[in-house]
Coordinates of C-alpha atoms and ligand atoms in Angstrom, one line a residue:
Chain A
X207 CA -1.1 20.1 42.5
X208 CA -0.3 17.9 44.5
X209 CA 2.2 15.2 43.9
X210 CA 1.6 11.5 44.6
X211 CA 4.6 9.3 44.9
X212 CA 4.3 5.7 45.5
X213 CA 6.9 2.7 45.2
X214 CA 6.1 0.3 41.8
X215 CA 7.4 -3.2 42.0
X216 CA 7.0 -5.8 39.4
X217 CA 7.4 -9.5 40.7
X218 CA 8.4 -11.7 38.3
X219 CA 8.7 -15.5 38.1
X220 CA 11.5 -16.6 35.2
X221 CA 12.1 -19.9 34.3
X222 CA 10.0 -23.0 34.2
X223 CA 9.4 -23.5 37.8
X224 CA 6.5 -23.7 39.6
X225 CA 7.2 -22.5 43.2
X226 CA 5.1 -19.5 43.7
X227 CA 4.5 -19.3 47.3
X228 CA 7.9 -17.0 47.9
X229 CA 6.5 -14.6 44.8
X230 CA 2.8 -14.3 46.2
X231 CA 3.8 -14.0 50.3
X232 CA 6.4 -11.1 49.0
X233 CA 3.6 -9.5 47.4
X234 CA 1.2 -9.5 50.0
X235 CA 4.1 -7.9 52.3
X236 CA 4.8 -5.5 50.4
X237 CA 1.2 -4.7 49.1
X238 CA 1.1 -4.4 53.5
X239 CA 3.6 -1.7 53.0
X240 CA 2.1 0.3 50.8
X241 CA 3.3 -0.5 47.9
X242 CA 2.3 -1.2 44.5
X243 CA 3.2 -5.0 43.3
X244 CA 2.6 -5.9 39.5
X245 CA 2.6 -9.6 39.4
X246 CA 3.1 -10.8 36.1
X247 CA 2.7 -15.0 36.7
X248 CA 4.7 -18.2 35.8
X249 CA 6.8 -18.9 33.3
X250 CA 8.2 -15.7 32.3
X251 CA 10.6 -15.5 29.7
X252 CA 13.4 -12.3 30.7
X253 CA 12.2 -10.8 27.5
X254 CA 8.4 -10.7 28.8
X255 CA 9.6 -9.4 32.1
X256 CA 11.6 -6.4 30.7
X257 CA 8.9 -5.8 28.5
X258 CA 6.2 -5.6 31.5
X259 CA 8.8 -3.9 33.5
X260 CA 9.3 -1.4 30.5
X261 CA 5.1 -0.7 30.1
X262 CA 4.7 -0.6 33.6
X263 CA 7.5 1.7 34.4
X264 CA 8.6 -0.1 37.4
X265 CA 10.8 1.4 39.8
X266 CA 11.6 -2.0 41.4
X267 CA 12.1 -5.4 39.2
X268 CA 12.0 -9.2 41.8
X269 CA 13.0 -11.9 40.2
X270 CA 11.7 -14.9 41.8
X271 CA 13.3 -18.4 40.8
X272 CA 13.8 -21.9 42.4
X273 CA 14.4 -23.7 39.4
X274 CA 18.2 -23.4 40.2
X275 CA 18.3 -21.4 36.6
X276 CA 19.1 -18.0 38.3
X277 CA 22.6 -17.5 37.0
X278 CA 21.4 -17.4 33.2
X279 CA 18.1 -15.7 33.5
X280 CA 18.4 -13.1 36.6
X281 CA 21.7 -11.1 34.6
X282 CA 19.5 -11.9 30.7
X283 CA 16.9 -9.5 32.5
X284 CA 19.2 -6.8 34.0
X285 CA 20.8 -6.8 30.6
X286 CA 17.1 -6.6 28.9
X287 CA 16.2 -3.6 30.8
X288 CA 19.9 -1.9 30.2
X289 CA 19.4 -2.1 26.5
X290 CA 16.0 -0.5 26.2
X291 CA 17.2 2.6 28.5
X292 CA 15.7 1.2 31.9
X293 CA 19.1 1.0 33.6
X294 CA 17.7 2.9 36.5
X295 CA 15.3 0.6 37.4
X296 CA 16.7 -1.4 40.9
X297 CA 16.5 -5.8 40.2
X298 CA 16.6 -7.8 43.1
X299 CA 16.5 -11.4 43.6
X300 CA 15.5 -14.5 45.6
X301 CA 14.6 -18.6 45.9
X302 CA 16.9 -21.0 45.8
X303 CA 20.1 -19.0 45.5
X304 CA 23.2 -20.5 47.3
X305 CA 25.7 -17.9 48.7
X306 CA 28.4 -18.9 46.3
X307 CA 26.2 -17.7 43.5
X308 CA 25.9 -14.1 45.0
X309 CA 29.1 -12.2 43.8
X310 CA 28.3 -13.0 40.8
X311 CA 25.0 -12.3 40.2
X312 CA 26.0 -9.3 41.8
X313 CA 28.6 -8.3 39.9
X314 CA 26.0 -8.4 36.8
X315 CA 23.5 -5.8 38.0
X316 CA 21.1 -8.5 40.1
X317 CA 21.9 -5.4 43.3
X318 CA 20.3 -7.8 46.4
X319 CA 19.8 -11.7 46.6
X320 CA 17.7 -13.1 49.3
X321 CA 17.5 -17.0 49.3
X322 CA 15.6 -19.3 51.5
X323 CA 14.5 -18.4 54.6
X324 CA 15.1 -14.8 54.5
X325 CA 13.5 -12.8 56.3
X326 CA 10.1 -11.1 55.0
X327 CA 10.5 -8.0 57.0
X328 CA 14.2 -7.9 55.7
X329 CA 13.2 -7.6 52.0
X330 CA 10.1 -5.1 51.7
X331 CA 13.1 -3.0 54.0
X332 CA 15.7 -3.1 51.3
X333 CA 13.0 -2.6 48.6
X334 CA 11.6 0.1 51.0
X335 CA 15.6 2.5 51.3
X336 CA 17.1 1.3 47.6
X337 CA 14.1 1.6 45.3
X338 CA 15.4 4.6 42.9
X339 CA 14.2 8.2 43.6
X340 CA 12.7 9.3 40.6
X341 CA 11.2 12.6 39.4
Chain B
X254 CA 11.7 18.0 30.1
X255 CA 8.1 17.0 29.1
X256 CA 8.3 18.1 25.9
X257 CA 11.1 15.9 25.0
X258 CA 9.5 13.2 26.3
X259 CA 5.9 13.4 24.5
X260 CA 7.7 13.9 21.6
X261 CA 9.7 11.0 21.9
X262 CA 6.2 9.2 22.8
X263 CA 5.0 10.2 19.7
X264 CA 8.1 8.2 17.7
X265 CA 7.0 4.8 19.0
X266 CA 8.7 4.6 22.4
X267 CA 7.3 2.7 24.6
X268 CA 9.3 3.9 27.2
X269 CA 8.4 7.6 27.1
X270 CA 4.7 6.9 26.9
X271 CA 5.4 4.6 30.4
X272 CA 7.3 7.5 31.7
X273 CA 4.4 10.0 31.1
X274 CA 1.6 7.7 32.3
X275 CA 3.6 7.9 35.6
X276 CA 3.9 11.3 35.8
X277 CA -0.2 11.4 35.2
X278 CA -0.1 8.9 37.5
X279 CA 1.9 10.7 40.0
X280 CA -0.1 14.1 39.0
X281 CA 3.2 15.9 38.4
X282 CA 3.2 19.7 37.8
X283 CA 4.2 18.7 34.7
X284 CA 0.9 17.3 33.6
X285 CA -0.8 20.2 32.0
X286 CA 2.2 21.4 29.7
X287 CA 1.6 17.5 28.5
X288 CA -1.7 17.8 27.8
X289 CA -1.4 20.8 25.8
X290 CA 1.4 19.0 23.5
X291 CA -1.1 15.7 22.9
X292 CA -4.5 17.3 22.9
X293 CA -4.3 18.5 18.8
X294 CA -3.7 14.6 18.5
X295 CA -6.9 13.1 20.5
X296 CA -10.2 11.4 19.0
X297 CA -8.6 9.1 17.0
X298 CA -8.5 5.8 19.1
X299 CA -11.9 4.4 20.1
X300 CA -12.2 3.5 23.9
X301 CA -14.6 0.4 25.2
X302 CA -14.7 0.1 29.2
X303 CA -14.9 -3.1 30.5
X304 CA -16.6 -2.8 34.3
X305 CA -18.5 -5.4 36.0
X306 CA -17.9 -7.8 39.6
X307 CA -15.2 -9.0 40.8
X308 CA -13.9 -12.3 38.8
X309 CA -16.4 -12.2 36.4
X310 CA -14.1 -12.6 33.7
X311 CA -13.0 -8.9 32.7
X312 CA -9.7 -9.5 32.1
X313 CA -9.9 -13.3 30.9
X314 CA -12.2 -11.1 28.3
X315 CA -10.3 -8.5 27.7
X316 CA -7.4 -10.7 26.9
X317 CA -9.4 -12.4 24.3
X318 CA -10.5 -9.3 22.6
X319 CA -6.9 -7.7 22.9
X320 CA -6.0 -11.4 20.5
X321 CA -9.0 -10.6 17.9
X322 CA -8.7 -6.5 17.2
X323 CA -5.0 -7.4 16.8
X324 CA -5.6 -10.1 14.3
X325 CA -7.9 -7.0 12.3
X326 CA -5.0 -5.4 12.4
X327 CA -5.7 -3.0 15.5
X328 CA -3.0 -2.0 17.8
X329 CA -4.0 -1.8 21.3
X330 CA -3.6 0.1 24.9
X331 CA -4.9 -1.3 27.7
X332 CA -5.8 0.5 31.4
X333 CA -6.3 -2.3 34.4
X334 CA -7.0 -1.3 37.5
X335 CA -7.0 -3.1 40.2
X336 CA -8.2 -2.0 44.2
X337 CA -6.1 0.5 46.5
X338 CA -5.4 -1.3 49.8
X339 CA -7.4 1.3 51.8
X340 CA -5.1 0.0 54.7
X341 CA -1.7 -0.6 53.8
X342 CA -2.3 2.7 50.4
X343 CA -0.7 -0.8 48.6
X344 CA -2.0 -2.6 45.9
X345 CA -1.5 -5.9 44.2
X346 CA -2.2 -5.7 40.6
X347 CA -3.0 -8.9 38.9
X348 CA -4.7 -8.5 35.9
X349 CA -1.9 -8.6 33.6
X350 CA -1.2 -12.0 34.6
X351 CA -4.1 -12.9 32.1
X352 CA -2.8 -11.1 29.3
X353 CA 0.6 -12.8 28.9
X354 CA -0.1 -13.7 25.5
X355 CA 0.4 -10.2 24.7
X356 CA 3.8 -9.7 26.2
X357 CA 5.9 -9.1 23.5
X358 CA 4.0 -7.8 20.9
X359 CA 4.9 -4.4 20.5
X360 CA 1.5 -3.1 18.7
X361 CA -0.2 -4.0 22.5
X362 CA 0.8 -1.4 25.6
X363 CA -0.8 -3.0 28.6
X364 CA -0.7 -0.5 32.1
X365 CA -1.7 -1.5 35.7
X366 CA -2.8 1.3 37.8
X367 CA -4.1 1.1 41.1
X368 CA -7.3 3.1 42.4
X369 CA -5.7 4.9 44.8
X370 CA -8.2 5.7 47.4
X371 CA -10.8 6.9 44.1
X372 CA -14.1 5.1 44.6
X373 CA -15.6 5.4 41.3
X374 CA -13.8 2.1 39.9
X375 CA -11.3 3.5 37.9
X376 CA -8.5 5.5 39.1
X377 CA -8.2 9.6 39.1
X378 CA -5.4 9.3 36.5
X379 CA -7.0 6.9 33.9
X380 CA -9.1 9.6 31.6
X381 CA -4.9 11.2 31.5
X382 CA -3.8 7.7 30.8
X383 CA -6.7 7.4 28.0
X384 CA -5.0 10.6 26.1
X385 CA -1.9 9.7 26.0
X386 CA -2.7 6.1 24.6
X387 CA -4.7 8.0 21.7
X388 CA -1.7 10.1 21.1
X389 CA 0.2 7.4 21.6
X390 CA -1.4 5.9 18.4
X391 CA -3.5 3.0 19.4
X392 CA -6.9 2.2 17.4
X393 CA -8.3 0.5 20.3
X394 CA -8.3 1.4 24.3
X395 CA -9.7 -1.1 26.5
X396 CA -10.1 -0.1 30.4
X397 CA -10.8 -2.8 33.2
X398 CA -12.3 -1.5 35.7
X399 CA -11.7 -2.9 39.5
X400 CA -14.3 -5.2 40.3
X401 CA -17.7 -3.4 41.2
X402 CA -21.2 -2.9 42.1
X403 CA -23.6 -0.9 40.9
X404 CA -22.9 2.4 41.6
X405 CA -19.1 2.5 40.1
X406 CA -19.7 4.6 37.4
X407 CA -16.7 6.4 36.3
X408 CA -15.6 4.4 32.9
X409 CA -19.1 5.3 31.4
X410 CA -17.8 8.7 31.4
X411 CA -14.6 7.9 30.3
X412 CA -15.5 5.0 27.6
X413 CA -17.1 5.5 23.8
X414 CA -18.6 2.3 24.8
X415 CA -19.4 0.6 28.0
X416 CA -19.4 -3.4 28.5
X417 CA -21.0 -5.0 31.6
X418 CA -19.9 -8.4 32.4
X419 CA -22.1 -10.5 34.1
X420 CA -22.1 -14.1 36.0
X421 CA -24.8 -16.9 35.5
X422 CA -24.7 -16.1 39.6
X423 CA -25.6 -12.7 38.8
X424 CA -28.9 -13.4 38.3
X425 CA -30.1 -12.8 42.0
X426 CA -28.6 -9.3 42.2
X427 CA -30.6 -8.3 38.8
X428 CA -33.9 -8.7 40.7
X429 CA -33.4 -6.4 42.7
X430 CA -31.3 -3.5 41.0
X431 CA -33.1 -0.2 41.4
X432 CA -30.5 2.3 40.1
X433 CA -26.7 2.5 38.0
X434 CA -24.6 0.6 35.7
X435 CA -27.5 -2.0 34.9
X436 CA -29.2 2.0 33.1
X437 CA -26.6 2.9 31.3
X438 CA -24.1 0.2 30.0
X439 CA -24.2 -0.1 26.1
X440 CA -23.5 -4.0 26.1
X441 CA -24.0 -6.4 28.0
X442 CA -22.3 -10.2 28.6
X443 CA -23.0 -13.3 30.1
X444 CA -19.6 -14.4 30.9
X445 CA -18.9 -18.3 32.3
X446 CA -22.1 -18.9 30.5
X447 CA -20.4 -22.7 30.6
X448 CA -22.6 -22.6 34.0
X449 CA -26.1 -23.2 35.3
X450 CA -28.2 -20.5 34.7
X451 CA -26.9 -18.4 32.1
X452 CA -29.4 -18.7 29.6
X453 CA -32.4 -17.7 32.3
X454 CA -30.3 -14.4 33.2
X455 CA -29.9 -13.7 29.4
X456 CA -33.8 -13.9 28.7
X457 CA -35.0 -12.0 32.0
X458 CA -31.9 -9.1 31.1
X459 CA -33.6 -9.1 27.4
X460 CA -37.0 -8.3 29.0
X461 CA -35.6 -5.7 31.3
X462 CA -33.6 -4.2 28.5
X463 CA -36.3 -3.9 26.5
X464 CA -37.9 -1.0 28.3
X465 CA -34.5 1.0 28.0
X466 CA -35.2 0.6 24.2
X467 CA -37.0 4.1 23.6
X468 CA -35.0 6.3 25.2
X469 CA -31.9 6.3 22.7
X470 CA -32.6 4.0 20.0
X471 CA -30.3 1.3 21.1
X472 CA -31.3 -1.9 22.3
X473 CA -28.7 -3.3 24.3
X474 CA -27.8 -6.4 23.5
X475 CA -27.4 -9.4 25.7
X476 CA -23.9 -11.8 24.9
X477 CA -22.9 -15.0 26.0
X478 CA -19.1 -16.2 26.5
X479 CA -17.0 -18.5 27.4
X480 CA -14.0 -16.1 27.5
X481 CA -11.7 -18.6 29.2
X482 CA -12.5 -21.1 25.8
X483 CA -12.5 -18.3 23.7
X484 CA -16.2 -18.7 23.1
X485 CA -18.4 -15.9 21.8
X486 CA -15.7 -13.2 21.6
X487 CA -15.7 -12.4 18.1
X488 CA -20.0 -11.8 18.8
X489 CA -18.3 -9.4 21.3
X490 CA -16.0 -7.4 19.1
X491 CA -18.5 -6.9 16.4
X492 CA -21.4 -5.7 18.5
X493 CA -18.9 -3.0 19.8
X494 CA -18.8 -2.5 16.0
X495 CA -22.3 -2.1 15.5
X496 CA -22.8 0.1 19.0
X497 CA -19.5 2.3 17.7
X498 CA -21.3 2.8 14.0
X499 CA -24.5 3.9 15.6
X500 CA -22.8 6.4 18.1
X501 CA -21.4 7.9 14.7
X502 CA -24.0 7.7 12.7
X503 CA -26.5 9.0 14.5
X504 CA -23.9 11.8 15.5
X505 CA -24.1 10.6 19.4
X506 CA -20.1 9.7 19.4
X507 CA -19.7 13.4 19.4
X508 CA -22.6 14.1 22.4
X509 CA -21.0 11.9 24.5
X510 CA -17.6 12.7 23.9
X511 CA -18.5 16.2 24.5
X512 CA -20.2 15.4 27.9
X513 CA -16.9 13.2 28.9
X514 CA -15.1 16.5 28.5
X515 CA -17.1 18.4 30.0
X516 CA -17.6 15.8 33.1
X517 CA -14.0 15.3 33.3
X518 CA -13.3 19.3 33.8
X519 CA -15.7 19.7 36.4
X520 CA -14.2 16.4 38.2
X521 CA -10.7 18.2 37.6
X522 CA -11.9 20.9 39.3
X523 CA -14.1 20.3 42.0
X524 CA -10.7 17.6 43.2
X525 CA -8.2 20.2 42.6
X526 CA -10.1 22.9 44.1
X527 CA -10.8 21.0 47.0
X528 CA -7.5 19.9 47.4
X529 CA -5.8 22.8 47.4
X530 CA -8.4 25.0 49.4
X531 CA -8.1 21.8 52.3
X532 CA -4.0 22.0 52.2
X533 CA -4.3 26.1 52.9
X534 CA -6.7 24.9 55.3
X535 CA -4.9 22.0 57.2
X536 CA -1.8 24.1 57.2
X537 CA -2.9 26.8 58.9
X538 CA -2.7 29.6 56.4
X539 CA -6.3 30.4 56.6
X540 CA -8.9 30.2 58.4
X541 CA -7.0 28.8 61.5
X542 CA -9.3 30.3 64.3
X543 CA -12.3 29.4 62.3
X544 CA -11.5 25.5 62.5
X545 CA -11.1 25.6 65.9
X546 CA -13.9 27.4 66.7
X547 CA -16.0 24.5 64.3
X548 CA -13.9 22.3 66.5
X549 CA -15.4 23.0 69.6
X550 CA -18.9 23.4 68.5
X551 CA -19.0 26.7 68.6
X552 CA -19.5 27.9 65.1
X553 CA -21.2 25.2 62.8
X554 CA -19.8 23.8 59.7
X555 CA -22.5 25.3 57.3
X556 CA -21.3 29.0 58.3
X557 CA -17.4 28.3 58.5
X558 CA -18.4 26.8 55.0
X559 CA -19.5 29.7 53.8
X560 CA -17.3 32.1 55.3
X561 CA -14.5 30.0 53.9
X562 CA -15.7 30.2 50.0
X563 CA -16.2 34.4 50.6
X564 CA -12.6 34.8 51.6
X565 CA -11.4 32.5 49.2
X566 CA -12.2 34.7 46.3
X567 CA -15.8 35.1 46.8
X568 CA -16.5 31.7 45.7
X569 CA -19.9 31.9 47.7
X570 CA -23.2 33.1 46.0
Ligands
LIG877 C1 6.8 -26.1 48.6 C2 7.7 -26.7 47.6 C3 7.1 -27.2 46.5 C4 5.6 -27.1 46.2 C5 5.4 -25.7 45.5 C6 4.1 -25.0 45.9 C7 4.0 -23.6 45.3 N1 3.0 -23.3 44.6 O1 4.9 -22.8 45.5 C8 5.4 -28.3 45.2 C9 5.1 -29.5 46.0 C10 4.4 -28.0 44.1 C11 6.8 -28.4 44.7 C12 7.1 -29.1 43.5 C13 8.4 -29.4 43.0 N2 9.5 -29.0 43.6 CO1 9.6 -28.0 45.2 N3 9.9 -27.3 46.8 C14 9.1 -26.8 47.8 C15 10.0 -26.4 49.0 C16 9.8 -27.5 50.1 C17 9.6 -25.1 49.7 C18 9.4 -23.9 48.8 C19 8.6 -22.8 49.4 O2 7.5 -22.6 49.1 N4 9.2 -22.1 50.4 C20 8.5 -21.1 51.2 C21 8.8 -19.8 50.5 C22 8.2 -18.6 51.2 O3 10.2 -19.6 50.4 P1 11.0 -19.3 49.1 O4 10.2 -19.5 47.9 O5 12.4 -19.8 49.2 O6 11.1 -17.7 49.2 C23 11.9 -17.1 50.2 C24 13.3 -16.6 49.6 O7 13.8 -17.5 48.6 C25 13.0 -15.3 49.1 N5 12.4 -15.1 47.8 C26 11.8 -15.9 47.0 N6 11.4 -15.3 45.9 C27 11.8 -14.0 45.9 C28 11.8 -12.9 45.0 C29 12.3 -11.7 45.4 C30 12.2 -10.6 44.5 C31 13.0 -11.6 46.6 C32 13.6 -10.3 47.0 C33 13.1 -12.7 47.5 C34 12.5 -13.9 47.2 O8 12.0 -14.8 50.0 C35 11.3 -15.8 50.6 C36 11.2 -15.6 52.0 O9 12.3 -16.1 52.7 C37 11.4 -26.3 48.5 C38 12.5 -26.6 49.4 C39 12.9 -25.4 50.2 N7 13.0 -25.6 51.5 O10 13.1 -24.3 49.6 C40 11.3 -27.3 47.3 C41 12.2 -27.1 46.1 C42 12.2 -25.7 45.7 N8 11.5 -28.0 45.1 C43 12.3 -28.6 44.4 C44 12.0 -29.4 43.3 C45 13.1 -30.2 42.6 C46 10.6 -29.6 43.0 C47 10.0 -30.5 41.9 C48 10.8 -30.5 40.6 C49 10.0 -31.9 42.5 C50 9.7 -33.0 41.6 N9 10.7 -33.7 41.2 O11 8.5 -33.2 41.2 C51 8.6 -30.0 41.7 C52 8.5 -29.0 40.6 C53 7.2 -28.2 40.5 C54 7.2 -27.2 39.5 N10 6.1 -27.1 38.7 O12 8.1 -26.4 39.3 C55 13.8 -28.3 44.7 C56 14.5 -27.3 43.7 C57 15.9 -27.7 43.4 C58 16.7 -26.6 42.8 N11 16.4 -25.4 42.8 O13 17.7 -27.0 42.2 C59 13.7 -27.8 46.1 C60 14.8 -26.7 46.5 C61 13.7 -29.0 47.1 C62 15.1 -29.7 47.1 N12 15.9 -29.4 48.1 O14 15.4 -30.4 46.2 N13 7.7 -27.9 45.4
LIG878 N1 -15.8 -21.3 34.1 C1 -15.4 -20.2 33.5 N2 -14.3 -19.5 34.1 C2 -13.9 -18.4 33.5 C3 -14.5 -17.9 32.3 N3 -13.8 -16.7 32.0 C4 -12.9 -16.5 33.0 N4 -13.0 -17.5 33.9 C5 -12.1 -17.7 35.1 O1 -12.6 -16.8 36.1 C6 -11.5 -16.4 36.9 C7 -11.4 -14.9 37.1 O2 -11.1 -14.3 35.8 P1 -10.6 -12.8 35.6 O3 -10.5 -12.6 34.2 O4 -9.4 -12.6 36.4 O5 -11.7 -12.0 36.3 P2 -11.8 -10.4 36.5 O6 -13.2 -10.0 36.4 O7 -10.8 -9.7 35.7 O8 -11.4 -10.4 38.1 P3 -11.0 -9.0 38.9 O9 -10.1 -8.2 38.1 O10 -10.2 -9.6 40.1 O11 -12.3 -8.4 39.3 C8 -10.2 -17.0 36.3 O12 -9.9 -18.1 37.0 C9 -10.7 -17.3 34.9 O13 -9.9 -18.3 34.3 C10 -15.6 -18.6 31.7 O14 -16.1 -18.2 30.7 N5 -16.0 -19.7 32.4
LIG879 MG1 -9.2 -8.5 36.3

C-alpha cells in the first residue's frame, strides 16, 4: 500500500476574544500549503481544545489569542495535552503577544510565538520543518 | 505495535482509537493486521449518513441529533468530512465548529477527515473509520458527508441508513433530477424550513416519493426542521428508529450490510490493484517500452491495456 502522509493542524481560539481574522487568514495559508487545518471556533476553553486536539490526533496545535490572556491559557493547554499522553504534539502561538512574554511561554512548552504582524509565509514555514514526524 | 494499540482502543482510550483512525487514514501497512483484531467486534453500532448540499444544515443537524441519542443514553462517533483542496491537496475542516457542545463529553468521539482527492463524498478511509468506531463501542455513528450533488453516492454504501438534507431553495433542482441520491436515500429533511417554500418542496417530494413506495416497502418520509432552533429533531431521530426497525424486521439490515461488504471489497480492490499495478508502471519496472510506444501513438491504449493485464498474472480474459 501505499502510504499517505499529510500535516494535521488544529487552530484554536482560547479565551473570550473575538478577533478571528488572524485564526481564519492562517488557515487559508496553510490550507494553500497543503495542509489539513481543523478549526474548532471561538471561545474555546484549553480543556475543549486538548480534547479536539486529542480526537483529531493533531500533529500541530495554534493557539490564537488577542485577549491579552495568553500567559494563563496557552501553557493550561500544553499541560492539557501532556497529561493525556499527547506530549508529542508541536503548540505554537500567536496575536497579541509582546516579546517580553516569549521566554516564558516558551519555557512552558508554547515552542514558537508569532505576534502581530508576522509574517504569513513565516508561519505555515515553521509549521511546515517542526511539525513532529510521526509513524 | 498495532496490536497494543487496538487493544488499548478497546479499554476506552480515546487516544489509541485517534491514533488508529490516522493510521487508516494514512493507509499504513499496518491496516490489515488492525482489521483482523476489530472485525470479531463489528455490527454492533448502527451507522446513519448524513449527505446532502453544501450548507444545508448537515452539521447544524448532526449536532442536534449527537444532543438527543446522548440524552437516550447513546454514546456517539462521528465522521465529518469536509472537501480536499484539489489545488493546494489542503483542506480546511470546519464542521466541528458546530458541534462544540459536545467537546468534553467523553461518551461523543467527533473525527474530521478530509476527502482527499476521492470524489464520492466521503473519504477512502471512512468505511475503516466506521469499524473502528463500532469496535470502539459507540451505539450510534453519524457520517457528514462534504457537501454534494447528486451523484455522491458513497455513504449509502457505507450507512444502515441514509439521510438527505434538503433546502426550501432546493426545490428547483428536484424538478429536474433524473438519476442518484434523490432514488435511494431512506429519509428525507427539509432543513431551514423557517423559509419560503418549504412546505411546497415537502408536498411535491411526497408525490415523487410515492412512486418509490413499491419497490421495497418503505415509503420515505419527508421531515421538516429547524435544526439551528432545535426544531423537529426528535421527528428526526425516531424516524431513523422506525427505518432501523424495519431494515431488521424485515431481515434487510443484514442484505444491505452484506452488499456494503461486498461493495467495499471490490472498491478495496479495484484502488489497490490499480495503484499498485500504476506505481510498477510509472516506475519503470514493467512495461517501460510499451508506454512509450502508447506515447507516441504508435500502439493504442486498448492493446497496451490488454497486454498489461496478461503479463500481470493473466489478469486478462
Ligand atoms: C480588527 C480588530 C478588531 C475587530 C475584530 C474583527 C475580527 N473578526 O477579527 C473588532 C472591531 C471586532 C474588534 C473588537 C474589539 N477589539 Co480589537 N482589534 C482589532 C485590531 C485593530 C486588528 C486585529 C487583526 O485582525 N489583525 C489582523 C490579523 C491578521 O492579525 P493578528 O490577529 O494579530 O494575527 C497575526 C499574528 O498575531 C499571528 N497570529 C494570530 N493568531 C495566530 C495563531 C497562530 C497559531 C500563529 C502561529 C500565529 C497567529 O499571525 C497573524 C499574522 O501576522 C487589533 C489591533 C492590532 N493592530 O492588532 C485590535 C485589538 C486586538 N482589539 C482590542 C480590543 C480591546 C478590542 C475590543 C475589546 C474593543 C472594545 N473595547 O470594544 C473589542 C472586543 C471584541 C471581541 N468580541 O473580542 C485590543 C486588544 C488588547 C489586548 N490584547 O490587551 C487590540 C490589540 C487593540 C488595542 N491596541 O487596544 N477588534
Ligand atoms: N435559517 C436557518 N439556518 C440554519 C438552519 N440550520 C442551519 N442553519 C445555518 O446554516 C448554515 C450552514 O450550516 P451547517 O450546519 O454548517 O451546514 P452544512 O450542510 O454542514 O455545511 P457544509 O458542511 O459546509 O456543506 C449555518 O450558518 C447554520 O447556522 C435552519 O434550520 N434555518
Ligand atoms: Mg458541515
Amino acid at each position: 500500500m501505499t502510504t499517505v502522509q499529510r500535516i494535521r493542524v488544529l487552530i484554536a481560539k482560547p479565551g473570550l476574544d473575538g478577533h478571528d481574522r488572524g485564526a481564519k487568514v492562517l488557515a487559508l495559508a496553510l490550507r494553500d500549503a497543503g495542509i489539513e487545518v481543523i478549526y474548532t471556533g471561538l471561545r474555546q476553553q484549553p480543556e475543549q481544545i486538548a480534547a479536539a486536539a486529542i480526537q483529531e490526533d493533531v500533529d500541530v496545535v495554534g493557539l490564537s489569542c488577542l485577549s491579552g490572556a495568553h500567559n494563563v491559557l496557552f501553557p493550561r493547554v500544553v499541560e492539557l495535552l501532556k497529561e493525556q499522553g499527547a506530549e508529542d504534539v508541536l503548540v505554537v502561538g500567536g496575536g497579541t503577544i509582546p516579546e517580553h512574554d516569549i521566554p516564558g511561554l516558551q519555557a512552558n512548552g508554547v515552542q514558537a510565538l508569532f505576534g502581530p504582524g508576522s509574517s504569513i509565509a513565516d508561519i505555515v514555514d515553521y509549521i511546515r520543518e517542526h511539525a513532529p514526524q510521526r509513524s | 505495535m498495532p496490536v497494543e494499540l487496538v487493544e488499548k482502543m478497546l479499554t476506552g482510550d480515546q487516544r489509541a482509537l485517534a491514533r488508529l483512525v490516522s493510521a487508516v487514514e494514512r493507509q499504513s501497512a499496518e491496516v490489515p493486521e488492525i482489521m483482523q483484531h476489530v472485525t470479531p467486534l463489528l455490527g454492533r453500532a448502527y451507522c446513519v449518513g448524513i449527505t446532502g448540499p453544501p450548507g444545508a444544515g448537515k452539521s447544524t443537524l448532526t449536532d442536534r441529533l449527537i444532543a438527543h441519542a446522548r440524552q437516550q443514553g447513546e454514546t456517539v462517533g462521528i465522521i465529518a468530512v469536509d472537501p480536499t483542496s484539489p489545488f493546494s491537496g489542503g483542506a480546511i475542516l470546519g464542521d466541528r465548529i458546530r458541534m462544540q457542545q459536545h467537546y468534553l463529553d467523553a461518551g461523543v468521539y467527533i473525527r474530521s477527515m478530509a476527502s482527499r482527492g476521492h470524489h464520492g463524498g466521503l473519504s477512502h478511509a471512512a468505511k475503516g473509520v466506521i469499524k473502528l468506531l463500532d469496535a470502539f463501542g459507540k451505539d450510534l455513528i453519524l457520517v457528514e458527508t462534504v457537501g454534494v450533488g447528486q451523484t455522491e453516492l458513497d455513504v449509502v454504501a457505507a450507512a444502515d441508513t441514509t439521510v438527505l438534507i434538503l433546502v426550501p431553495e432546493s426545490g428547483d433542482a428536484i424538478q429536474t433530477i433524473k438519476a442518484g441520491i434523490m432514488e435511494i436515500a431512506d429519509l428525507f429533511v427539509i432543513n431551514k424550513a423557517d423559509r419560503d417554500g418549504a412546505e411546497r418542496l415537502q408536498r411535491d417530494l411526497q408525490m415523487m416519493l410515492h412512486v418509490r413506495h413499491a419497490s421495497d416497502g418503505w415509503c420515505p418520509p419527508v421531515l421538516s426542521t429547524q435544526a439551528h432552533q432545535d426544531l423537529g429533531i426528535v421527528e428526526l431521530y425516531e424516524a431513523i428508529t422506525t427505518h432501523r426497525r424495519k431494515l431488521s424486521e424485515t431481515g434487510q439490515l443484514t442484505t444491505r450490510r452484506r452488499q456494503n461488504r461486498r461493495q467495499e471489497l471490490l472498491d478495496l480492490l479495484q484502488q489497490q490493484l490499480l495503484a499498485a499495478l500504476t506505481a510498477q508502471f510509472e516506475n519503470g519496472e514493467t512495461h517501460s517500452g510499451l508506454l512509450a510506444q502508447v506515447e507516441e501513438g504508435t500502439v493504442d491504449p486498448y492493446t497496451a491495456v490488454q497486454q498489461m493485464l496478461v503479463e500481470s498474472g493473466g489478469l486478462w480474459r
